[in-house]
JSON list of C-alpha atoms in Angstrom, two decimals:
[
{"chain": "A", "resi": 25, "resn": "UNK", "atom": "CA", "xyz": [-43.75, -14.57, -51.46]},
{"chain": "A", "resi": 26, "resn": "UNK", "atom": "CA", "xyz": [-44.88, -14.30, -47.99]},
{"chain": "A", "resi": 27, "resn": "UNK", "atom": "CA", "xyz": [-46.32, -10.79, -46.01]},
{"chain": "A", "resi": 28, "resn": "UNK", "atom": "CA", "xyz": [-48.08, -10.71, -42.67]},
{"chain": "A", "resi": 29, "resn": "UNK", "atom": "CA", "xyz": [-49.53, -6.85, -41.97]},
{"chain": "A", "resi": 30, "resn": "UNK", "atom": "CA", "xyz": [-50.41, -5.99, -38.45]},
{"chain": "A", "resi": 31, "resn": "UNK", "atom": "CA", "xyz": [-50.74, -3.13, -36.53]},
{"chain": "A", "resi": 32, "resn": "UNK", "atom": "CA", "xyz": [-47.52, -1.12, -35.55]},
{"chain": "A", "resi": 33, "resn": "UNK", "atom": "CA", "xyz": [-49.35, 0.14, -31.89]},
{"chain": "A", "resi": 34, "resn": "UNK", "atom": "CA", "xyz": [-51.95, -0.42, -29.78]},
{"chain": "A", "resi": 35, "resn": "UNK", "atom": "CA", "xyz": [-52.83, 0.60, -26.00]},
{"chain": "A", "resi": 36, "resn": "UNK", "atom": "CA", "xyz": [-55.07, -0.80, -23.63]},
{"chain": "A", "resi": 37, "resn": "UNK", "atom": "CA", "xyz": [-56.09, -0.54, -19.91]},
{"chain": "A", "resi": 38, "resn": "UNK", "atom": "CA", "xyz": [-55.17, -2.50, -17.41]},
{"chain": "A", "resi": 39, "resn": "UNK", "atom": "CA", "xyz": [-57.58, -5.56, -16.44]},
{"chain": "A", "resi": 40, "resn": "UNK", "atom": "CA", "xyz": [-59.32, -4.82, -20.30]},
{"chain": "A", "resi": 41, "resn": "UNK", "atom": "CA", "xyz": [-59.37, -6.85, -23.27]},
{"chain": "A", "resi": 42, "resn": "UNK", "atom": "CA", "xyz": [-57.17, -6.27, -26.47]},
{"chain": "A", "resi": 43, "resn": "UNK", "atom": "CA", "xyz": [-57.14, -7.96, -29.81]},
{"chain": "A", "resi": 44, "resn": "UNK", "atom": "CA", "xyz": [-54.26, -7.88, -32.03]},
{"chain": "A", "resi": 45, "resn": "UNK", "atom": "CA", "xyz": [-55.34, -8.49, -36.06]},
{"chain": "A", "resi": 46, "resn": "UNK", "atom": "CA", "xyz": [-53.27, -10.21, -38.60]},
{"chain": "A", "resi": 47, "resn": "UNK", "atom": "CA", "xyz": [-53.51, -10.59, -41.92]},
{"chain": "A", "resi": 48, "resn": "UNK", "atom": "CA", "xyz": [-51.49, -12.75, -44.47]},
{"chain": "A", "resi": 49, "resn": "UNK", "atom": "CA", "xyz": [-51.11, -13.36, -48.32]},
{"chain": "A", "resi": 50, "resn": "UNK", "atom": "CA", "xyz": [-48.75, -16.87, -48.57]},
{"chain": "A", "resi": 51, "resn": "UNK", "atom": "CA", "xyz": [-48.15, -18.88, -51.76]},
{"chain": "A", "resi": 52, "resn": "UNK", "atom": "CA", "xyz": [-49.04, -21.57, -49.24]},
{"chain": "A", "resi": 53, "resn": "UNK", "atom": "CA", "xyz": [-50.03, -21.69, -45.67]},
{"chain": "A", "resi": 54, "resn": "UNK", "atom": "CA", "xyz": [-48.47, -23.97, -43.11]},
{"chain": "A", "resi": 55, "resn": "UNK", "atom": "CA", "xyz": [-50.35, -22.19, -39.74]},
{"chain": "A", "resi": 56, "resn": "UNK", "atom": "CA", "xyz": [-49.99, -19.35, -37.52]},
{"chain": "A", "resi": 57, "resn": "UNK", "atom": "CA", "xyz": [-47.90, -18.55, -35.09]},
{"chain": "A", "resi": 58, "resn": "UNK", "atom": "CA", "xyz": [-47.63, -15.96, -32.55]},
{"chain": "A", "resi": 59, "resn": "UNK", "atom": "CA", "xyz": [-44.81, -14.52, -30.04]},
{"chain": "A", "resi": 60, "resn": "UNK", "atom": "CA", "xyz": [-44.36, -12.13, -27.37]},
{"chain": "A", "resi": 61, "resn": "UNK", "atom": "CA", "xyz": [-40.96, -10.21, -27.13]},
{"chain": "A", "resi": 62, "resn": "UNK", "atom": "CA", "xyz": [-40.52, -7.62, -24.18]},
{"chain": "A", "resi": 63, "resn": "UNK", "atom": "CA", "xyz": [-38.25, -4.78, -24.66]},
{"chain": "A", "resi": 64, "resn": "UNK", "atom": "CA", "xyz": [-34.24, -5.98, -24.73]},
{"chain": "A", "resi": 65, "resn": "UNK", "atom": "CA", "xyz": [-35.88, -9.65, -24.97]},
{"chain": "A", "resi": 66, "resn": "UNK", "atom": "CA", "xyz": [-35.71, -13.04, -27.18]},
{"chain": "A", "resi": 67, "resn": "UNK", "atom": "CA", "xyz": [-39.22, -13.79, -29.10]},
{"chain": "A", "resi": 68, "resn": "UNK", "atom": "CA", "xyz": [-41.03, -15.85, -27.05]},
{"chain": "A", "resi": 69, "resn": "UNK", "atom": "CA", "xyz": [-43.55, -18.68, -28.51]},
{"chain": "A", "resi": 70, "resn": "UNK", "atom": "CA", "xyz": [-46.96, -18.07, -27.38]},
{"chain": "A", "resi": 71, "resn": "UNK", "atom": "CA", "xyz": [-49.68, -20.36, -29.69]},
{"chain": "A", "resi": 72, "resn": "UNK", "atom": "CA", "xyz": [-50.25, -21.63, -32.99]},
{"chain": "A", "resi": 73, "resn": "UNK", "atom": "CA", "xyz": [-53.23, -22.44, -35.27]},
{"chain": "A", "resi": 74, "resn": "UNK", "atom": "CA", "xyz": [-53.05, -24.76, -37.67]},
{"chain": "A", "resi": 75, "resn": "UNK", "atom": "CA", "xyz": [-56.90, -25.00, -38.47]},
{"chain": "A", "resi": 76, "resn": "UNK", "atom": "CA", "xyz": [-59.44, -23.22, -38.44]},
{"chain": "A", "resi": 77, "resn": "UNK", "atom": "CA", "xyz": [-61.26, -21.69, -34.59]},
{"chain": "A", "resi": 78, "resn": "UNK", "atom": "CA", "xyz": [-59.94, -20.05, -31.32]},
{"chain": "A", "resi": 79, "resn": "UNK", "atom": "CA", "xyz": [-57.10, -22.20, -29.71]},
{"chain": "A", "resi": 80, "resn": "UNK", "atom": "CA", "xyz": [-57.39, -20.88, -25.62]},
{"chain": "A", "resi": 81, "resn": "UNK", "atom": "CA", "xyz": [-54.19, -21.01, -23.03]},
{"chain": "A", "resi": 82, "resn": "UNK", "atom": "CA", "xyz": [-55.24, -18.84, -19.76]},
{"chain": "A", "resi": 83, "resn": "UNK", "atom": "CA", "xyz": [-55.27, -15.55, -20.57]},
{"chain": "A", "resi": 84, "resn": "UNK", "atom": "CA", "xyz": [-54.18, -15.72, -23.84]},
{"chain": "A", "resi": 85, "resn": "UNK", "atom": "CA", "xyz": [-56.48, -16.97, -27.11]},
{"chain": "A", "resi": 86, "resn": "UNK", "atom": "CA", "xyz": [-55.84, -17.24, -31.04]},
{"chain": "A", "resi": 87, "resn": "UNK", "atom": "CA", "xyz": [-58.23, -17.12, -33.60]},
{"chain": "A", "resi": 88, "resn": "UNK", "atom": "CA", "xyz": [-57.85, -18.60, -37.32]},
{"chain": "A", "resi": 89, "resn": "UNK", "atom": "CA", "xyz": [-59.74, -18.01, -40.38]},
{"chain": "A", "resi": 90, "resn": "UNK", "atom": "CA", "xyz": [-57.59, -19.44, -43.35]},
{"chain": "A", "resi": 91, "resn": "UNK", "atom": "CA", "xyz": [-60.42, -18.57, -46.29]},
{"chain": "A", "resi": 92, "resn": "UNK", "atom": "CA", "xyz": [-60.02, -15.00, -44.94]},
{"chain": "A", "resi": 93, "resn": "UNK", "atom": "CA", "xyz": [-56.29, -15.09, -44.44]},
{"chain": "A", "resi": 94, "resn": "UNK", "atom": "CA", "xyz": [-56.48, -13.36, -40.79]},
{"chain": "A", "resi": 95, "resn": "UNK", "atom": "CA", "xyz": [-55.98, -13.96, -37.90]},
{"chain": "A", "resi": 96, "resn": "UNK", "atom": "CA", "xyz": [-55.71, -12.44, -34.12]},
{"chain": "A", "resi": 97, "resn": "UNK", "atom": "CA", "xyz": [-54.82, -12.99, -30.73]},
{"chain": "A", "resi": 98, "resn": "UNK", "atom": "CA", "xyz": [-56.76, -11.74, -28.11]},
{"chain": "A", "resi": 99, "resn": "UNK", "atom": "CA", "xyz": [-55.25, -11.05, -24.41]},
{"chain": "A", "resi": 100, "resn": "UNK", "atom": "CA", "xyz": [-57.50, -10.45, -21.49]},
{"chain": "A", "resi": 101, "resn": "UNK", "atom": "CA", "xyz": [-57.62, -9.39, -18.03]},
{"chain": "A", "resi": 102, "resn": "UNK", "atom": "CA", "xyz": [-54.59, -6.88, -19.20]},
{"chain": "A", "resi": 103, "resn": "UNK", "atom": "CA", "xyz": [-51.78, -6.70, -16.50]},
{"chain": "A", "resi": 104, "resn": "UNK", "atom": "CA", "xyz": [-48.53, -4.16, -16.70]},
{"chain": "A", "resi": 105, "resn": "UNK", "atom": "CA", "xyz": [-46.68, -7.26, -17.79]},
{"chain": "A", "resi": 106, "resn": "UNK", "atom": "CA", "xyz": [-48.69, -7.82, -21.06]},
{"chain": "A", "resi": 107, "resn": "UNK", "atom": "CA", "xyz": [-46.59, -4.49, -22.69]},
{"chain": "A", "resi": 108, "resn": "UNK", "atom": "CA", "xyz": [-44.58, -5.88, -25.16]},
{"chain": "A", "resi": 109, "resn": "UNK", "atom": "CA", "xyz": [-44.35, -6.31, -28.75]},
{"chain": "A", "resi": 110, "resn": "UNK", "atom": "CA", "xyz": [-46.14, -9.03, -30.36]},
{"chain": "A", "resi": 111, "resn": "UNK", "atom": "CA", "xyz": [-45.26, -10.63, -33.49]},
{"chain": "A", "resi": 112, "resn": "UNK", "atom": "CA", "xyz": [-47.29, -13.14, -35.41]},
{"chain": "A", "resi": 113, "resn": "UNK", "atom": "CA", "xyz": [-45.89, -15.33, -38.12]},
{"chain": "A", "resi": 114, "resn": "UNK", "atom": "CA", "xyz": [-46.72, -18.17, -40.64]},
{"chain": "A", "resi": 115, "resn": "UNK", "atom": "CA", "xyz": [-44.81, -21.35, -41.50]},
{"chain": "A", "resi": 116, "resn": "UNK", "atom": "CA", "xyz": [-44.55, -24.37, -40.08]},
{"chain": "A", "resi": 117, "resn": "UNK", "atom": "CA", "xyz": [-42.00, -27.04, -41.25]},
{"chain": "A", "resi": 118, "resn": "UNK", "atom": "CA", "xyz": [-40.41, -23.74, -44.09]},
{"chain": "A", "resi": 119, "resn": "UNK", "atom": "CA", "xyz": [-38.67, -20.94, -42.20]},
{"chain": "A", "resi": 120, "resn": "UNK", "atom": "CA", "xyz": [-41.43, -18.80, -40.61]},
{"chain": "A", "resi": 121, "resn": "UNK", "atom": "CA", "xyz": [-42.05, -15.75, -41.75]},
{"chain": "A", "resi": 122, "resn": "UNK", "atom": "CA", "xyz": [-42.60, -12.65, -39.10]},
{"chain": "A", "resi": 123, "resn": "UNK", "atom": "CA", "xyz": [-44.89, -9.76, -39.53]},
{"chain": "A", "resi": 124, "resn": "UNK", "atom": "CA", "xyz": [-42.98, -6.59, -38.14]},
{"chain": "A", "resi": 125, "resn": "UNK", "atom": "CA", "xyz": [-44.94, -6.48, -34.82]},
{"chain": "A", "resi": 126, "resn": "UNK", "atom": "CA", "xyz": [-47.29, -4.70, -32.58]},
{"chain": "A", "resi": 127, "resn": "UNK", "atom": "CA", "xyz": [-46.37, -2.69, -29.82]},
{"chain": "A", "resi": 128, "resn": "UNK", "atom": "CA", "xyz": [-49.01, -3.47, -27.10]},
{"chain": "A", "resi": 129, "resn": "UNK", "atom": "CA", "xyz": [-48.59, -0.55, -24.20]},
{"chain": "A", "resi": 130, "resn": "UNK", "atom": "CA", "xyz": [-50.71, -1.53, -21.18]},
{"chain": "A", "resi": 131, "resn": "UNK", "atom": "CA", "xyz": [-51.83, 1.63, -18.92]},
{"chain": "A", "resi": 132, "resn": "UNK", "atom": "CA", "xyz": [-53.14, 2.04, -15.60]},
{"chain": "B", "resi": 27, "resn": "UNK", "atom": "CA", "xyz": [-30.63, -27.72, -19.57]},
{"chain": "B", "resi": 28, "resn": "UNK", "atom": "CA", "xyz": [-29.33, -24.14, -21.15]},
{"chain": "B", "resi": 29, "resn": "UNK", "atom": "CA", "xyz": [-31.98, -23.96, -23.96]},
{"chain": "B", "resi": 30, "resn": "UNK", "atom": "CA", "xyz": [-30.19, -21.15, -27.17]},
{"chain": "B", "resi": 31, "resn": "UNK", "atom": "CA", "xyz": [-27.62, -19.88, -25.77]},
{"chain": "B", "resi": 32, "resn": "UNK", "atom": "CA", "xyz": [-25.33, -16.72, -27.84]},
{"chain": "B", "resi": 33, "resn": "UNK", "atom": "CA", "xyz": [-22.07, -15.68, -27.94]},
{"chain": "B", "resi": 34, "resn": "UNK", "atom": "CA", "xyz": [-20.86, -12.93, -27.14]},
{"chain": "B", "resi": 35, "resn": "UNK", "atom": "CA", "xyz": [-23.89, -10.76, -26.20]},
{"chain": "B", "resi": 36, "resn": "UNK", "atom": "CA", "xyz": [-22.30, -7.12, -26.95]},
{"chain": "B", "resi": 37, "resn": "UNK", "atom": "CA", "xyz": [-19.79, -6.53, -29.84]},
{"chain": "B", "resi": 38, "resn": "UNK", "atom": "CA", "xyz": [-19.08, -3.37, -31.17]},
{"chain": "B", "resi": 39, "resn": "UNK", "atom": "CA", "xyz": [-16.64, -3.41, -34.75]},
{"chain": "B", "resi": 40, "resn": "UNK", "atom": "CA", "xyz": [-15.66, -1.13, -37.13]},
{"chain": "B", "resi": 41, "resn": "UNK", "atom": "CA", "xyz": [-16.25, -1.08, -40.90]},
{"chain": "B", "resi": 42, "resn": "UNK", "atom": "CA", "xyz": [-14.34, -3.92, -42.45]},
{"chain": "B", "resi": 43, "resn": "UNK", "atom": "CA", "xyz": [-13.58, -5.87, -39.40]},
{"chain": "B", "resi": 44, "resn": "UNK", "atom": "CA", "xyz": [-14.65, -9.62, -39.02]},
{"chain": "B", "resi": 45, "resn": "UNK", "atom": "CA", "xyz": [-16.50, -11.71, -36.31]},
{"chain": "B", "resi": 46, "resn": "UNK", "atom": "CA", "xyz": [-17.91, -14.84, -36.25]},
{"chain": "B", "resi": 47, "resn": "UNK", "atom": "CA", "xyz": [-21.73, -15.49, -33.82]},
{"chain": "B", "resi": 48, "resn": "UNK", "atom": "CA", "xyz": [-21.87, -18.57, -32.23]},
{"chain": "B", "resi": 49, "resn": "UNK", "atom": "CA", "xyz": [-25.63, -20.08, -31.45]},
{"chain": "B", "resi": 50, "resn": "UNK", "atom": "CA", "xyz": [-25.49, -23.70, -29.46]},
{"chain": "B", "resi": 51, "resn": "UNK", "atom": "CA", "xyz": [-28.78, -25.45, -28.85]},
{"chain": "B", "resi": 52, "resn": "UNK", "atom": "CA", "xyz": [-28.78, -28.48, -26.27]},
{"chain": "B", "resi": 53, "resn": "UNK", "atom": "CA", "xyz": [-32.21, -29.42, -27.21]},
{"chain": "B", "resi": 54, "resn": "UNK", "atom": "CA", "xyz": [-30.74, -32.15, -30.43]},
{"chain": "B", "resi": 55, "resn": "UNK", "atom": "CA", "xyz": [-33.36, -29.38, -32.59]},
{"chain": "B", "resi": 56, "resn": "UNK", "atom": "CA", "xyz": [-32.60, -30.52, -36.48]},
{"chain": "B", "resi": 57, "resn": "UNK", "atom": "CA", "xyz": [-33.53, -27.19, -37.42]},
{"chain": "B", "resi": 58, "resn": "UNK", "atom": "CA", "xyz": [-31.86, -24.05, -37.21]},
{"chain": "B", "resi": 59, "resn": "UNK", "atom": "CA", "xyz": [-32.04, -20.25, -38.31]},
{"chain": "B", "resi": 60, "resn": "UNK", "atom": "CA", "xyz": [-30.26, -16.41, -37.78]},
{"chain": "B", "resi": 61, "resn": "UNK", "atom": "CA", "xyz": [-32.28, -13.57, -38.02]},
{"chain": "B", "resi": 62, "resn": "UNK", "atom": "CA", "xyz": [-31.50, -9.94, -37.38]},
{"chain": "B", "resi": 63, "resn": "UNK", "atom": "CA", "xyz": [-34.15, -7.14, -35.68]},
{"chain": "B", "resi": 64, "resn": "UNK", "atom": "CA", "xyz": [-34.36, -3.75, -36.41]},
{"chain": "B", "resi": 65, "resn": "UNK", "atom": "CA", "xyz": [-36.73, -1.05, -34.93]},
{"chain": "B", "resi": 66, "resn": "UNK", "atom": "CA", "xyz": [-39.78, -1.50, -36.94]},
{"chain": "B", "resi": 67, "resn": "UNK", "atom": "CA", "xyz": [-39.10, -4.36, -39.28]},
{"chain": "B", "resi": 68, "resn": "UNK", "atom": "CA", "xyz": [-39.61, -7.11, -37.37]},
{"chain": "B", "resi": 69, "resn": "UNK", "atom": "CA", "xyz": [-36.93, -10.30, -37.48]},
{"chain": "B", "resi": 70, "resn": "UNK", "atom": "CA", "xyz": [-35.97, -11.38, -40.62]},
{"chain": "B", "resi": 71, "resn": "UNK", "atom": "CA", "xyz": [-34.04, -14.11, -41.72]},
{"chain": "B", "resi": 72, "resn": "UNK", "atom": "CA", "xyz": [-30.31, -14.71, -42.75]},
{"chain": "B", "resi": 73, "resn": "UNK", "atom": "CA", "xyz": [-29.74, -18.30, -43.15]},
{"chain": "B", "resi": 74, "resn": "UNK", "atom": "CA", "xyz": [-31.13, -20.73, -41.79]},
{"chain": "B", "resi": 75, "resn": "UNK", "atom": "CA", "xyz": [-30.28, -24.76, -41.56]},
{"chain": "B", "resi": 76, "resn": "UNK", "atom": "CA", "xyz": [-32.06, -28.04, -41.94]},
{"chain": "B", "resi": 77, "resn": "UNK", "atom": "CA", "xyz": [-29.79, -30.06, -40.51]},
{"chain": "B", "resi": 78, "resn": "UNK", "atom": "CA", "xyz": [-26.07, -30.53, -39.70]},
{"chain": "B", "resi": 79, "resn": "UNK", "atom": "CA", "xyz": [-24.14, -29.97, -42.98]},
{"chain": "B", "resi": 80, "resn": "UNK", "atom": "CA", "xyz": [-26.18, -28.15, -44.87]},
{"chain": "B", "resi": 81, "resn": "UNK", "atom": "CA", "xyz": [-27.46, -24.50, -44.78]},
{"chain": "B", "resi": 82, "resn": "UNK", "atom": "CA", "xyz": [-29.52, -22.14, -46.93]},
{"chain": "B", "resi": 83, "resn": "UNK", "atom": "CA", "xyz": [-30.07, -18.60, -47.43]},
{"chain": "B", "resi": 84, "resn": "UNK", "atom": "CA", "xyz": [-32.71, -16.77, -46.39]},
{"chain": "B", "resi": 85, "resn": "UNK", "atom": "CA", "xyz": [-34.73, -13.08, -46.95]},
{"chain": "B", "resi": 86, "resn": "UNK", "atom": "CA", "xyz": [-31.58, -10.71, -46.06]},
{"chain": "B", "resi": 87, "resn": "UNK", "atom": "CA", "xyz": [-28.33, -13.34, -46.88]},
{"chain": "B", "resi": 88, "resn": "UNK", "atom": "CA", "xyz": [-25.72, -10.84, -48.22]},
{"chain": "B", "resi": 89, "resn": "UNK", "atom": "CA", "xyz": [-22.77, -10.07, -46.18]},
{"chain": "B", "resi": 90, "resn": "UNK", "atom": "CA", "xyz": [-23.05, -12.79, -44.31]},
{"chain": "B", "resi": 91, "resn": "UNK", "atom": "CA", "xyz": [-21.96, -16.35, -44.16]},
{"chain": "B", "resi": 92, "resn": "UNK", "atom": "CA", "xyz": [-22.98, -19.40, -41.80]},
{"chain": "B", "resi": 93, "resn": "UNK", "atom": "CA", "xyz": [-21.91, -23.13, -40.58]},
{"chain": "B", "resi": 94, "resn": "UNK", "atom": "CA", "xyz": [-23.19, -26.08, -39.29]},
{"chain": "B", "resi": 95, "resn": "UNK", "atom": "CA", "xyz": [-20.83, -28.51, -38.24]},
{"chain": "B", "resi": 96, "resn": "UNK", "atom": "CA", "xyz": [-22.11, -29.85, -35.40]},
{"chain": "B", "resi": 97, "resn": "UNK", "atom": "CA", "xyz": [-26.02, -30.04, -35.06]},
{"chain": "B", "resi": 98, "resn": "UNK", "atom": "CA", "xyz": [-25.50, -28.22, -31.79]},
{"chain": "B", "resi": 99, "resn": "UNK", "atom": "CA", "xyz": [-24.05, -25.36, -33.42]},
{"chain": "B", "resi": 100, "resn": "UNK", "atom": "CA", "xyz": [-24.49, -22.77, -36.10]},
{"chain": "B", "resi": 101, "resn": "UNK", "atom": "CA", "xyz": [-22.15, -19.80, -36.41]},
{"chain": "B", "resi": 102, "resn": "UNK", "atom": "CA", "xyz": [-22.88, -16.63, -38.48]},
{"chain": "B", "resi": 103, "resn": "UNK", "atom": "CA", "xyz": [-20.01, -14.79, -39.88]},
{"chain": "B", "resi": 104, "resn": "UNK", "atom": "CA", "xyz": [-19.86, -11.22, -40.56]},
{"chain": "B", "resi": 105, "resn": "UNK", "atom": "CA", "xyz": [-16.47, -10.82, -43.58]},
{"chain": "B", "resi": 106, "resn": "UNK", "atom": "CA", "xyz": [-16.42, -7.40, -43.50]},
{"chain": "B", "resi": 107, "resn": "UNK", "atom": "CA", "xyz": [-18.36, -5.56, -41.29]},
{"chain": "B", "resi": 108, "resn": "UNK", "atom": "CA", "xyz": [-20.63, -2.11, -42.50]},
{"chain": "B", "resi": 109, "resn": "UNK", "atom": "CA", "xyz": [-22.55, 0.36, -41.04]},
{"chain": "B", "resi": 110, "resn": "UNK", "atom": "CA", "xyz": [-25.70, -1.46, -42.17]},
{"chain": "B", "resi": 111, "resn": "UNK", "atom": "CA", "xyz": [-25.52, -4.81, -40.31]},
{"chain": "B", "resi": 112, "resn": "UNK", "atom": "CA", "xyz": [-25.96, -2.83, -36.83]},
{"chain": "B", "resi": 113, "resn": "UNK", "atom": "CA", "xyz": [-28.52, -4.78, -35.77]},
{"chain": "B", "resi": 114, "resn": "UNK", "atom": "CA", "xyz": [-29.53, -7.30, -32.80]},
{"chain": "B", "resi": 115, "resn": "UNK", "atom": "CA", "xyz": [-28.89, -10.85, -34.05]},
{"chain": "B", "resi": 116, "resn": "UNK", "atom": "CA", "xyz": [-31.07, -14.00, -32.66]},
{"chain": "B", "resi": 117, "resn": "UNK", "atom": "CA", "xyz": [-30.48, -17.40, -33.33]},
{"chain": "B", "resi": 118, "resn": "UNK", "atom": "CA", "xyz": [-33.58, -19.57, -32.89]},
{"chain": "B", "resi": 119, "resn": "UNK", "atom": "CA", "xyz": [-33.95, -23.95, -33.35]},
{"chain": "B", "resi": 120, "resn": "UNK", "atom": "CA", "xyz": [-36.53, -25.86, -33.58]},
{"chain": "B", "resi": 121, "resn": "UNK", "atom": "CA", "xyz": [-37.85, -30.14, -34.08]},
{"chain": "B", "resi": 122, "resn": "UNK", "atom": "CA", "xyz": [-38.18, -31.22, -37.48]},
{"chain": "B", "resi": 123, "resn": "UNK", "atom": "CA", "xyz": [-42.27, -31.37, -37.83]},
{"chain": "B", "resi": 124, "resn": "UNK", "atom": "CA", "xyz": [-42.92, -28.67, -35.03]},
{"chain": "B", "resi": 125, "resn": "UNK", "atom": "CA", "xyz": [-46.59, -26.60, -34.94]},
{"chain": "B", "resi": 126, "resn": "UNK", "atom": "CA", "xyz": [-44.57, -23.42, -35.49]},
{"chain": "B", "resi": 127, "resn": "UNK", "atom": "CA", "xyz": [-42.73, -23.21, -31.95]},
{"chain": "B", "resi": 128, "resn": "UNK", "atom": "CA", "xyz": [-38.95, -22.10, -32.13]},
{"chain": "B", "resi": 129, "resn": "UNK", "atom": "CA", "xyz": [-36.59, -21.82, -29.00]},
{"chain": "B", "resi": 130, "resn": "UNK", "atom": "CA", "xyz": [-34.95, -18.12, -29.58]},
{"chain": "B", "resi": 131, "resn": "UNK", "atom": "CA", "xyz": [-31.52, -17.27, -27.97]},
{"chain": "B", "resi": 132, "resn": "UNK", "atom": "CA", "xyz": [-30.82, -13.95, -25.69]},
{"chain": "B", "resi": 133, "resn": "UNK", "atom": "CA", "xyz": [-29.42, -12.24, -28.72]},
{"chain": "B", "resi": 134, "resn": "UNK", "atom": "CA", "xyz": [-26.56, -10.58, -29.82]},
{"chain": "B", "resi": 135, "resn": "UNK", "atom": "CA", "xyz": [-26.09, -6.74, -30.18]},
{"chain": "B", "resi": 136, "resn": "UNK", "atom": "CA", "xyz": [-24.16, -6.03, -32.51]},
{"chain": "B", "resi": 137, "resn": "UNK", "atom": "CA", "xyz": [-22.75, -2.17, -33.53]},
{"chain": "B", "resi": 138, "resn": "UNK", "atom": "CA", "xyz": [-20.57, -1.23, -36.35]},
{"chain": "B", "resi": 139, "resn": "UNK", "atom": "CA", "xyz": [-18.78, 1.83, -36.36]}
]
């Protein structure tokens, strides 16, 4: 079987920098995914690693480390907008599999 | 180009009623899955489909039943309705081969009485 844990909450300030921590025990691993979802919102797709290192899209990075089964995605420069839940998953061509989310509340 | 699109996007049923979901993708995505979302455990998944024709089940399958078709479409059928499927319901698609990026639909709420 297949279980992601990640933290169920987590608050920032605006303009800081946040990391969000996964970890995962898979029978096999086929990458990491994750995805923002506001509230009343689809899942959105925001990166994936499939190797090893930080993969970088503006504001946004995710890290890999498949010999320690963990991974994290790190926002910066925090704006209002960045509250939402964030959900990271593994799986690639299989159905992926989501951890249950973390609930990112940005303050002033 | 309309992406995942749902239908309906509200239904509210009571216990033993029926109702059929329909997910369309215009995106010619091979693959195809249903999850449902509930506060604090995250989506998990119903069915899901690797192509038109075939389906398979997925983490949470009972109660529910699915089609494909047409590639374009999967539908998720709800027999008879409980308490316990109260949910939101999102259909998602993705290529065959993809680096873990699915295409999720608006979602369906879905209340049973």
């Amino acid at each position: 079987g297949q279980s992601l844990e990640q933290p169920s909450e987590v608050t920032a300030v605006e303009g800081a920098i946040v990391q969000i921590n996964c970890t995962y025990q898979t029978s096999g691993f086929y990458g990491l995914s994750w995805y923002q979802q506001h509230d009343g919102g689809a899942p959105t797709f925001l990166s994936y690693n499939g190797l090893d290192g930080l993969e970088e899209t503006g504001r946004f990075s995710s890290f890999l480390s498949r010999s320690d089964s963990y991974g994290y995605l790190l926002l910066q420069e925090l704006q209002m907008k960045d509250s939402a839940s964030y959900f990271c998953a593994v799986g690639r061509n299989t159905p992926l599999v989501f951890g249950k989310g973390t609930r990112l509340s940005v303050i002033a | 180009n309309a992406g995942v699109t749902q239908t309906p996007k509200f239904r509210v049923l009571k216990t033993g009623q029926s109702m059929t979901l329909l997910c369309a993708q215009d995106m010619n995505h091979e693959y195809m899955y249903w999850y449902r979302q509930d506060p604090g455990m995250g989506l998990r998944l119903i069915h899901y489909s690797v192509g038109e024709g075939t389906t398979a089940k997925g983490e949470v399958p009972d109660g529910y039943n699915v089609s494909r078709l047409k590639k374009q479409n999967f539908l998720l059928g709800l027999e008879s309705a409980a308490p316990s499927q109260t949910s939101v319901y999102f259909c998602a698609s993705r290529i065959e081969y993809s680096t873990g990026e699915q295409y999720f639909g608006p979602g369906t709420r879905l209340t049973v009485t």
